[in-house]
Short mmCIF file of C-alpha atoms and ligand atoms in Angstrom, two decimals:
data_model
loop_
_atom_site.label_atom_id
_atom_site.label_comp_id
_atom_site.label_asym_id
_atom_site.label_seq_id
_atom_site.Cartn_x
_atom_site.Cartn_y
_atom_site.Cartn_z
CA MET A 1 -41.49 26.20 16.40
CA LYS A 2 -37.73 26.05 16.08
CA THR A 3 -35.39 27.11 18.80
CA SER A 4 -31.89 28.26 17.90
CA ARG A 5 -29.61 25.28 18.21
CA GLU A 6 -26.47 24.97 20.24
CA ARG A 7 -23.35 23.22 18.99
CA PHE A 8 -20.58 21.25 20.63
CA GLY A 9 -17.46 23.38 20.95
CA SER A 10 -14.63 21.26 19.54
CA ARG A 11 -13.54 17.85 18.25
CA PHE A 12 -12.45 16.87 21.72
CA THR A 13 -15.79 17.70 23.29
CA VAL A 14 -17.68 15.93 20.51
CA ILE A 15 -15.76 12.73 21.11
CA MET A 16 -16.07 13.15 24.86
CA ALA A 17 -19.82 13.66 24.67
CA MET A 18 -20.34 10.78 22.26
CA ALA A 19 -17.97 8.53 24.16
CA GLY A 20 -19.72 9.73 27.30
CA SER A 21 -22.97 8.48 25.87
CA ALA A 22 -21.42 5.23 24.69
CA VAL A 23 -19.37 4.43 27.77
CA GLY A 24 -21.62 3.79 30.70
CA LEU A 25 -23.36 1.06 32.59
CA GLY A 26 -23.45 -0.85 29.31
CA ASN A 27 -19.71 -1.36 29.59
CA ILE A 28 -19.28 -1.69 33.31
CA TRP A 29 -22.47 -3.43 34.32
CA ARG A 30 -24.05 -5.02 31.23
CA PHE A 31 -21.02 -6.22 29.29
CA PRO A 32 -19.52 -8.42 32.05
CA TYR A 33 -22.80 -10.08 32.94
CA ILE A 34 -23.79 -10.71 29.31
CA VAL A 35 -20.33 -12.19 28.70
CA GLY A 36 -21.00 -14.41 31.70
CA GLU A 37 -24.43 -15.44 30.43
CA TYR A 38 -23.23 -16.23 26.95
CA GLY A 39 -20.12 -18.15 27.80
CA GLY A 40 -17.01 -15.96 27.75
CA ALA A 41 -14.30 -15.45 25.17
CA ALA A 42 -16.20 -16.64 22.07
CA PHE A 43 -18.86 -14.05 22.85
CA VAL A 44 -16.20 -11.38 23.39
CA LEU A 45 -14.70 -12.13 19.99
CA VAL A 46 -18.03 -11.93 18.18
CA TYR A 47 -18.77 -8.77 20.11
CA CYS A 48 -15.55 -7.08 18.91
CA ILE A 49 -16.31 -8.03 15.32
CA ALA A 50 -19.93 -6.84 15.65
CA CYS A 51 -18.70 -3.49 16.96
CA PHE A 52 -16.64 -2.83 13.87
CA ILE A 53 -18.68 -4.25 11.04
CA LEU A 54 -22.26 -3.79 12.24
CA ALA A 55 -22.26 -1.13 14.91
CA LEU A 56 -19.83 1.42 13.45
CA PRO A 57 -21.68 1.65 10.11
CA ILE A 58 -24.88 2.40 12.03
CA PHE A 59 -22.97 4.97 14.02
CA PHE A 60 -21.96 6.66 10.78
CA ALA A 61 -25.49 6.39 9.37
CA GLU A 62 -26.84 8.12 12.48
CA THR A 63 -24.20 10.84 12.50
CA ILE A 64 -24.70 11.54 8.80
CA ILE A 65 -28.49 11.81 9.21
CA GLY A 66 -28.15 13.84 12.40
CA ARG A 67 -25.69 16.41 11.19
CA ARG A 68 -27.22 16.69 7.72
CA SER A 69 -30.60 17.52 9.16
CA GLY A 70 -29.48 19.43 12.23
CA SER A 71 -32.66 18.17 13.90
CA ASP A 72 -34.08 15.86 16.52
CA THR A 73 -34.94 12.35 15.26
CA PHE A 74 -38.48 13.16 14.15
CA GLY A 75 -37.45 16.46 12.58
CA ALA A 76 -34.59 14.71 10.78
CA MET A 77 -36.96 12.31 9.04
CA HIS A 78 -39.29 15.15 8.23
CA LYS A 79 -36.53 17.30 6.76
CA LEU A 80 -34.77 14.64 4.77
CA ALA A 81 -37.82 12.64 3.69
CA PRO A 82 -40.83 14.94 4.02
CA GLY A 83 -44.29 13.43 3.88
CA THR A 84 -43.13 9.81 4.01
CA ASN A 85 -43.62 6.96 6.45
CA TRP A 86 -40.08 7.51 7.69
CA LYS A 87 -41.70 9.75 10.28
CA TRP A 88 -42.57 6.56 12.15
CA LEU A 89 -38.88 5.82 12.51
CA GLY A 90 -38.52 9.31 13.93
CA LEU A 91 -41.30 8.65 16.42
CA LEU A 92 -40.07 5.17 17.33
CA THR A 93 -36.68 6.58 18.19
CA VAL A 94 -38.24 9.27 20.33
CA ILE A 95 -39.97 6.65 22.42
CA SER A 96 -37.37 3.89 22.58
CA PRO A 97 -34.68 5.91 24.41
CA MET A 98 -37.25 6.81 27.05
CA ILE A 99 -37.89 3.12 27.70
CA VAL A 100 -34.15 2.46 27.84
CA LEU A 101 -33.75 5.32 30.29
CA GLY A 102 -36.54 3.88 32.42
CA TYR A 103 -34.63 0.74 33.33
CA TYR A 104 -31.20 2.27 32.89
CA SER A 105 -31.97 4.70 35.67
CA VAL A 106 -32.79 1.81 37.99
CA VAL A 107 -29.26 0.49 37.59
CA GLY A 108 -28.02 4.08 37.76
CA GLY A 109 -29.83 4.22 41.09
CA TRP A 110 -27.95 1.13 42.26
CA SER A 111 -24.71 2.94 41.56
CA VAL A 112 -25.95 5.91 43.60
CA ALA A 113 -26.68 3.58 46.50
CA TYR A 114 -23.23 2.01 46.19
CA LEU A 115 -21.67 5.45 46.18
CA PHE A 116 -23.36 6.28 49.47
CA ARG A 117 -22.28 2.97 50.95
CA SER A 118 -18.72 3.47 49.87
CA ALA A 119 -18.71 7.00 51.28
CA ALA A 120 -19.40 5.36 54.63
CA PHE A 121 -16.53 2.92 53.98
CA TYR A 122 -19.05 0.09 54.13
CA PHE A 123 -17.34 -2.20 51.64
CA THR A 124 -13.97 -2.04 53.32
CA THR A 125 -15.01 -2.14 56.95
CA SER A 126 -17.81 -4.75 56.95
CA THR A 127 -17.28 -8.49 56.91
CA ALA A 128 -17.18 -10.33 53.60
CA THR A 129 -20.50 -12.05 54.34
CA GLU A 130 -22.26 -8.79 55.11
CA VAL A 131 -20.94 -7.23 51.96
CA THR A 132 -22.09 -10.09 49.74
CA ALA A 133 -25.53 -10.16 51.33
CA PHE A 134 -26.03 -6.45 50.63
CA PHE A 135 -26.99 -6.55 46.95
CA PRO A 136 -29.87 -9.06 46.97
CA ARG A 137 -31.27 -7.46 50.11
CA PHE A 138 -31.05 -4.00 48.62
CA ILE A 139 -32.64 -4.61 45.21
CA SER A 140 -35.48 -6.69 46.57
CA SER A 141 -36.51 -3.99 49.03
CA THR A 142 -39.14 -1.46 48.00
CA TRP A 143 -38.16 2.05 48.99
CA ALA A 144 -34.39 2.30 48.99
CA PRO A 145 -33.93 1.40 45.29
CA LEU A 146 -36.86 3.65 44.40
CA ALA A 147 -35.28 6.56 46.22
CA ALA A 148 -31.97 5.88 44.48
CA HIS A 149 -33.70 5.66 41.11
CA THR A 150 -35.47 8.95 41.77
CA LEU A 151 -32.19 10.61 42.68
CA PHE A 152 -30.59 9.34 39.51
CA ILE A 153 -33.41 10.71 37.35
CA ALA A 154 -33.19 14.02 39.24
CA LEU A 155 -29.45 14.27 38.56
CA THR A 156 -29.98 13.50 34.87
CA THR A 157 -32.72 16.10 34.69
CA GLY A 158 -30.47 18.66 36.38
CA VAL A 159 -27.75 18.28 33.76
CA ILE A 160 -30.19 18.38 30.87
CA LEU A 161 -31.70 21.58 32.20
CA GLY A 162 -28.26 23.16 31.90
CA GLY A 163 -28.41 22.73 28.10
CA VAL A 164 -25.93 21.25 25.66
CA LYS A 165 -22.95 23.48 26.23
CA ASN A 166 -23.16 24.22 29.90
CA GLY A 167 -24.59 20.96 31.00
CA ILE A 168 -23.49 18.06 28.89
CA GLU A 169 -20.21 19.36 27.61
CA LYS A 170 -18.74 20.57 30.86
CA PHE A 171 -19.80 17.44 32.57
CA THR A 172 -18.29 14.87 30.27
CA LYS A 173 -14.80 16.11 29.77
CA TYR A 174 -13.38 15.50 33.21
CA THR A 175 -14.98 12.30 34.32
CA MET A 176 -14.01 9.88 31.55
CA PRO A 177 -10.23 10.00 32.13
CA LEU A 178 -10.75 9.42 35.87
CA LEU A 179 -12.92 6.38 35.25
CA PHE A 180 -10.38 4.98 32.83
CA LEU A 181 -7.58 5.25 35.34
CA LEU A 182 -9.55 3.62 38.13
CA ILE A 183 -10.70 0.72 35.98
CA VAL A 184 -7.10 0.02 34.99
CA ILE A 185 -6.03 -0.06 38.64
CA ILE A 186 -8.90 -2.37 39.58
CA ALA A 187 -8.20 -4.66 36.61
CA VAL A 188 -4.57 -5.02 37.64
CA TYR A 189 -5.58 -5.80 41.21
CA SER A 190 -8.31 -8.19 40.15
CA ILE A 191 -5.96 -10.16 37.90
CA SER A 192 -3.49 -10.50 40.77
CA LEU A 193 -6.05 -12.22 43.06
CA PRO A 194 -5.51 -15.92 43.76
CA GLY A 195 -7.68 -17.98 41.41
CA ALA A 196 -8.10 -15.09 39.00
CA GLN A 197 -6.32 -16.80 36.11
CA ALA A 198 -9.40 -18.87 35.34
CA GLY A 199 -11.28 -15.61 34.82
CA VAL A 200 -8.65 -14.25 32.47
CA ALA A 201 -8.76 -17.48 30.47
CA TYR A 202 -12.57 -17.32 30.44
CA LEU A 203 -12.33 -13.92 28.77
CA LEU A 204 -9.52 -14.62 26.37
CA LYS A 205 -9.60 -18.31 25.33
CA PRO A 206 -12.58 -18.83 23.07
CA ASP A 207 -14.56 -22.04 23.17
CA PHE A 208 -16.25 -21.98 19.78
CA SER A 209 -18.62 -24.79 20.66
CA LYS A 210 -20.49 -22.13 22.66
CA LEU A 211 -21.32 -20.11 19.55
CA ASN A 212 -24.86 -20.21 18.19
CA ALA A 213 -27.38 -17.81 16.67
CA GLN A 214 -28.51 -16.64 20.07
CA VAL A 215 -24.98 -15.78 21.19
CA ILE A 216 -24.33 -13.84 17.99
CA ALA A 217 -27.62 -11.95 18.35
CA ALA A 218 -26.80 -11.12 21.97
CA ALA A 219 -23.35 -9.86 20.93
CA MET A 220 -24.98 -7.67 18.31
CA GLY A 221 -27.53 -6.36 20.82
CA GLN A 222 -24.76 -5.58 23.29
CA ALA A 223 -22.73 -3.77 20.61
CA PHE A 224 -25.75 -1.59 19.80
CA PHE A 225 -26.51 -0.95 23.46
CA SER A 226 -22.93 -0.10 24.22
CA LEU A 227 -22.49 2.30 21.31
CA SER A 228 -25.89 3.89 22.08
CA LEU A 229 -27.26 2.95 18.66
CA GLY A 230 -30.66 2.56 17.09
CA VAL A 231 -32.48 4.79 19.58
CA GLY A 232 -31.64 8.18 18.13
CA THR A 233 -29.11 9.32 20.73
CA ILE A 234 -26.16 9.43 18.37
CA LEU A 235 -28.36 11.05 15.73
CA THR A 236 -29.45 13.74 18.17
CA TYR A 237 -25.92 14.40 19.41
CA ALA A 238 -24.67 14.49 15.82
CA SER A 239 -27.15 17.25 15.13
CA TYR A 240 -25.12 19.36 17.56
CA ILE A 241 -21.82 18.70 15.76
CA ARG A 242 -20.36 21.61 13.82
CA LYS A 243 -20.12 21.31 10.07
CA GLU A 244 -16.31 21.41 10.07
CA GLU A 245 -15.93 18.35 12.29
CA ASN A 246 -14.62 15.07 10.87
CA LEU A 247 -17.29 12.40 11.36
CA LEU A 248 -15.00 9.44 10.71
CA ALA A 249 -12.59 10.58 13.40
CA SER A 250 -15.41 11.11 15.91
CA GLY A 251 -16.81 7.66 15.16
CA ILE A 252 -13.51 5.85 15.44
CA GLY A 253 -12.63 7.76 18.62
CA THR A 254 -15.94 6.86 20.19
CA GLY A 255 -15.85 3.22 19.03
CA ILE A 256 -12.35 2.62 20.33
CA SER A 257 -12.98 4.22 23.72
CA ASP A 258 -16.15 2.21 24.09
CA LEU A 259 -14.54 -1.11 23.23
CA LEU A 260 -11.57 -0.39 25.44
CA PHE A 261 -13.78 0.39 28.41
CA ALA A 262 -15.80 -2.79 27.91
CA LEU A 263 -12.73 -4.99 27.68
CA LEU A 264 -11.15 -3.31 30.68
CA ALA A 265 -14.34 -3.71 32.69
CA GLY A 266 -14.33 -7.38 31.70
CA LEU A 267 -10.76 -7.68 32.92
CA ALA A 268 -11.62 -5.90 36.14
CA ILE A 269 -14.66 -8.05 36.88
CA MET A 270 -14.24 -11.55 35.45
CA PRO A 271 -11.01 -12.53 37.22
CA ALA A 272 -12.54 -11.42 40.51
CA VAL A 273 -15.72 -13.36 39.74
CA PHE A 274 -13.64 -16.52 39.52
CA ALA A 275 -11.48 -15.60 42.50
CA ALA A 276 -14.65 -15.08 44.56
CA GLY A 277 -16.23 -18.31 43.35
CA ILE A 278 -19.27 -16.46 41.94
CA ALA A 279 -20.98 -18.11 38.93
CA PRO A 280 -20.33 -15.91 35.86
CA GLY A 281 -23.87 -16.41 34.55
CA THR A 282 -25.76 -14.96 37.52
CA GLY A 283 -27.24 -12.09 35.53
CA PRO A 284 -27.72 -8.35 36.14
CA GLY A 285 -26.37 -8.49 39.70
CA LEU A 286 -22.95 -9.82 38.69
CA VAL A 287 -20.95 -6.60 38.85
CA PHE A 288 -22.71 -5.29 41.92
CA GLU A 289 -21.93 -8.51 43.73
CA THR A 290 -18.35 -8.73 42.54
CA LEU A 291 -17.11 -5.19 43.11
CA PRO A 292 -17.81 -5.17 46.84
CA PHE A 293 -15.90 -8.45 47.04
CA ILE A 294 -12.91 -6.79 45.33
CA PHE A 295 -12.98 -3.76 47.60
CA ASN A 296 -13.52 -5.89 50.66
CA LYS A 297 -10.49 -8.00 49.81
CA MET A 298 -8.38 -4.95 49.03
CA GLY A 299 -9.55 -3.43 52.28
CA ALA A 300 -8.09 -6.29 54.31
CA GLY A 301 -4.57 -5.10 53.47
CA LEU A 302 -5.04 -1.40 52.75
CA PRO A 303 -8.27 -0.24 54.35
CA LEU A 304 -7.92 3.48 53.82
CA ILE A 305 -6.64 3.42 50.26
CA SER A 306 -9.17 0.86 49.11
CA GLY A 307 -11.99 2.67 50.88
CA VAL A 308 -11.10 5.88 49.07
CA MET A 309 -10.72 3.98 45.83
CA ALA A 310 -14.14 2.38 46.20
CA PHE A 311 -15.60 5.83 46.67
CA PHE A 312 -13.95 7.27 43.58
CA PHE A 313 -14.79 4.19 41.60
CA PHE A 314 -18.51 4.38 42.29
CA PHE A 315 -18.36 8.11 41.80
CA SER A 316 -16.98 7.67 38.32
CA VAL A 317 -19.39 4.83 37.53
CA LEU A 318 -22.17 7.22 38.44
CA MET A 319 -20.67 9.90 36.21
CA ALA A 320 -20.34 7.43 33.33
CA ALA A 321 -23.95 6.40 33.86
CA LEU A 322 -25.05 10.02 33.90
CA THR A 323 -23.24 10.94 30.71
CA SER A 324 -25.19 8.10 29.07
CA SER A 325 -28.52 8.86 30.69
CA ILE A 326 -28.37 12.50 29.67
CA SER A 327 -27.93 11.40 26.06
CA LEU A 328 -31.00 9.19 26.42
CA MET A 329 -33.03 12.01 27.91
CA GLU A 330 -31.86 14.55 25.36
CA VAL A 331 -33.57 12.69 22.47
CA GLY A 332 -37.08 13.19 23.86
CA VAL A 333 -36.30 16.70 25.07
CA ALA A 334 -35.02 17.76 21.64
CA TYR A 335 -38.17 16.31 20.07
CA LEU A 336 -40.63 17.98 22.43
CA SER A 337 -38.92 21.33 22.34
CA GLU A 338 -38.21 21.47 18.61
CA GLU A 339 -41.27 19.76 17.20
CA LYS A 340 -43.91 20.47 19.79
CA GLY A 341 -42.74 23.93 20.73
CA MET A 342 -42.47 23.10 24.42
CA LYS A 343 -40.08 25.09 26.58
CA ARG A 344 -36.91 23.12 27.13
CA ARG A 345 -37.59 23.07 30.83
CA ASN A 346 -41.09 21.64 30.47
CA ALA A 347 -39.95 19.15 27.86
CA THR A 348 -37.28 17.92 30.25
CA LEU A 349 -39.73 17.53 33.09
CA ALA A 350 -42.18 15.63 30.87
CA VAL A 351 -39.52 13.15 29.75
CA ALA A 352 -38.27 12.82 33.31
CA LEU A 353 -41.75 12.00 34.56
CA PHE A 354 -42.34 9.36 31.91
CA THR A 355 -39.01 7.61 32.45
CA TRP A 356 -39.33 7.83 36.20
CA THR A 357 -42.65 5.98 35.98
CA VAL A 358 -41.25 3.24 33.72
CA GLY A 359 -38.32 2.93 36.10
CA ILE A 360 -40.56 2.48 39.14
CA LEU A 361 -42.09 -0.63 37.58
CA CYS A 362 -38.64 -1.95 36.64
CA SER A 363 -37.27 -1.31 40.10
CA LEU A 364 -40.18 -2.99 41.85
CA SER A 365 -39.79 -6.02 39.60
CA PHE A 366 -36.84 -7.10 41.75
CA GLY A 367 -39.02 -7.03 44.87
CA PRO A 368 -42.78 -6.61 45.32
CA LEU A 369 -43.54 -7.10 41.61
CA ALA A 370 -41.21 -10.07 41.17
CA GLN A 371 -44.17 -12.31 40.34
CA VAL A 372 -45.27 -10.21 37.39
CA GLN A 373 -44.03 -11.87 34.22
CA LEU A 374 -44.10 -10.44 30.70
CA LEU A 375 -43.55 -13.21 28.15
CA GLY A 376 -41.63 -15.19 30.73
CA ASN A 377 -39.46 -12.29 31.90
CA SER A 378 -39.52 -9.95 34.86
CA ILE A 379 -40.55 -6.39 33.96
CA PHE A 380 -36.91 -5.28 34.12
CA ASP A 381 -35.62 -8.09 31.90
CA PHE A 382 -38.50 -7.61 29.51
CA MET A 383 -37.67 -3.92 29.01
CA ASP A 384 -33.99 -4.70 28.59
CA LYS A 385 -34.63 -7.45 26.05
CA LEU A 386 -37.27 -5.42 24.23
CA CYS A 387 -34.77 -2.60 23.76
CA SER A 388 -31.50 -4.40 23.10
CA ASN A 389 -32.82 -7.35 21.14
CA TRP A 390 -35.62 -5.64 19.23
CA LEU A 391 -35.85 -1.86 19.24
CA MET A 392 -32.13 -1.16 18.86
CA PRO A 393 -31.52 -3.60 15.99
CA ILE A 394 -34.71 -2.44 14.24
CA GLY A 395 -33.85 1.24 14.73
CA GLY A 396 -30.26 0.61 13.62
CA LEU A 397 -31.39 -1.32 10.56
CA LEU A 398 -33.78 1.42 9.51
CA PHE A 399 -31.17 4.15 10.00
CA THR A 400 -28.75 2.32 7.70
CA ILE A 401 -31.50 1.81 5.13
CA PHE A 402 -32.36 5.48 5.38
CA ALA A 403 -28.78 6.67 4.90
CA GLY A 404 -27.95 3.96 2.38
CA TRP A 405 -31.07 3.92 0.23
CA LYS A 406 -33.33 6.87 0.95
CA MET A 407 -30.78 9.68 1.03
CA SER A 408 -28.89 10.32 -2.18
CA ARG A 409 -25.33 9.06 -2.41
CA ALA A 410 -24.20 12.59 -3.18
CA ASP A 411 -25.73 13.94 0.04
CA VAL A 412 -24.30 11.14 2.16
CA GLN A 413 -20.89 11.63 0.59
CA ASP A 414 -21.03 15.37 1.02
CA GLU A 415 -21.88 15.05 4.70
CA PHE A 416 -19.40 12.32 5.49
CA THR A 417 -16.50 13.94 3.66
CA ASN A 418 -17.41 17.53 4.61
CA GLY A 419 -17.87 18.46 0.98
CA GLY A 420 -14.85 16.46 -0.15
CA ARG A 421 -12.43 17.71 2.51
CA TYR A 422 -11.95 14.58 4.58
CA ASN A 423 -12.08 10.80 4.22
CA ARG A 424 -12.60 10.76 0.50
CA ARG A 425 -10.87 7.42 0.11
CA MET A 426 -12.62 5.82 3.05
CA PHE A 427 -16.03 6.85 1.84
CA GLY A 428 -16.49 3.97 -0.63
CA VAL A 429 -15.89 1.38 2.07
CA ILE A 430 -18.08 3.06 4.65
CA TYR A 431 -20.86 3.57 2.12
CA PHE A 432 -20.73 -0.09 1.16
CA LEU A 433 -20.98 -1.08 4.82
CA ILE A 434 -23.91 1.28 5.40
CA ARG A 435 -25.79 0.36 2.22
CA TYR A 436 -25.28 -3.37 1.97
CA PHE A 437 -23.26 -5.01 4.65
CA ALA A 438 -24.80 -3.69 7.85
CA PRO A 439 -28.47 -4.04 6.85
CA VAL A 440 -27.97 -7.55 5.49
CA GLY A 441 -25.88 -8.50 8.52
CA ILE A 442 -28.51 -7.24 10.96
CA ILE A 443 -31.33 -9.00 9.10
CA VAL A 444 -29.43 -12.28 8.96
CA VAL A 445 -28.49 -12.22 12.65
CA PHE A 446 -31.90 -11.04 13.69
CA PHE A 447 -33.85 -13.67 11.78
CA SER A 448 -31.52 -16.55 12.44
CA ASN A 449 -31.94 -15.84 16.11
CA LEU A 450 -35.72 -15.86 15.74
CA LEU A 451 -35.84 -18.98 13.64
CA LEU A 452 -33.08 -21.19 15.04
N1 LIG B 501 -24.33 3.13 25.68
C1 LIG B 501 -24.80 3.37 27.00
C2 LIG B 501 -24.00 2.51 27.96
O1 LIG B 501 -23.23 1.69 27.53
C3 LIG B 501 -26.26 3.12 27.14
C4 LIG B 501 -27.08 3.78 26.11
C5 LIG B 501 -27.84 3.03 25.25
C6 LIG B 501 -27.05 5.16 25.99
C7 LIG B 501 -28.55 3.62 24.25
C8 LIG B 501 -27.76 5.77 24.98
C9 LIG B 501 -28.52 4.99 24.12
O2 LIG B 501 -24.16 2.62 29.13
#
């Protein structure tokens, strides 16, 4: 049963919704700690290149498939390649975003908890030692992170229940500019801290001896994670884009905002990491340990202003996380309501329940379930690696093969150029990237990481 589909209202809201999906915890939380784990500037450089030559072509492949079909991921495969095994790609990308959302909402929960703490001016009024001890104590406890995770899922569910226009669109257009402004202020402050120069150098002066297949694969995984690729979110959002919209412009707008946010978050965090004497490779806790340090330090001179800033910062981190999590939830909801005929409300609750359950396991893996190992990783790390290093590259690869080899060139061209109206000259280059360059690039990186 098909429901009548809503559409995004304008170019601006399309970019805001897509950038809202792209910009999130991946930029603020994941990017800095992955940079720290993989050695700094050389990683950043490979990451930037991967964004343009591997990730953007997948972005275009997904938007072309999404808008052409006007369907959820499963429906898209069914419409454009009926009766073929491509339906499995449709199904895979219904399930993978739900797994991502499972652990994503745990970190989203952390940002909820930090928002509450900052509302009580905790980071600016407590001692530096108390503030640094907060994170490990918090995540290893049982109930508080679970409650925060539950709240995060509930917020996501609330927005999704509002529908595309009233929920997602209204939500995204105000919060992104605020986040941008605050990150710039924090970056400037962070760079001015004594000892911060080492952090700036760490981000900007590449040491190429640190490059290897694993680093390149991690950069690729991060580029996919950050641009929300390979799990059907961009495809699903693209199915809500009006036919008159220019896909190239939406892609470039989204890609640039995403990269800018990641680099700014790096500049906000890394200098402070060095100023605080924290090891850059400490893993998923890096940002949550560093930010309180920044606000605590700021608070020594300007308690009120920095307290208020901490509050608005965590508020906008939460908003950025929500604009991403709603895109993750929307994929499954679109599938269940359009393909399985479920009411949108019930579909939303079903997806929420599934992701909430996955998230509980991930959350507990920092505390009571810390002993449980899956292939040498904690449950949380396993889910993260499964998605970014496997499901996203595989999904991305298959989407480029679908757009590049399964769909006809004429259809792809028609969709990308809006029937010859836009981007006619760019099409050849983009098509080459989609058809040859991106798939080969992903395969090479993927296998060299497995084999080397
Ligand atoms: N890109 C989002 C972020 O950076 C995360 C995400 C991944 C969202 C995959 C949708 C799909 O936070």
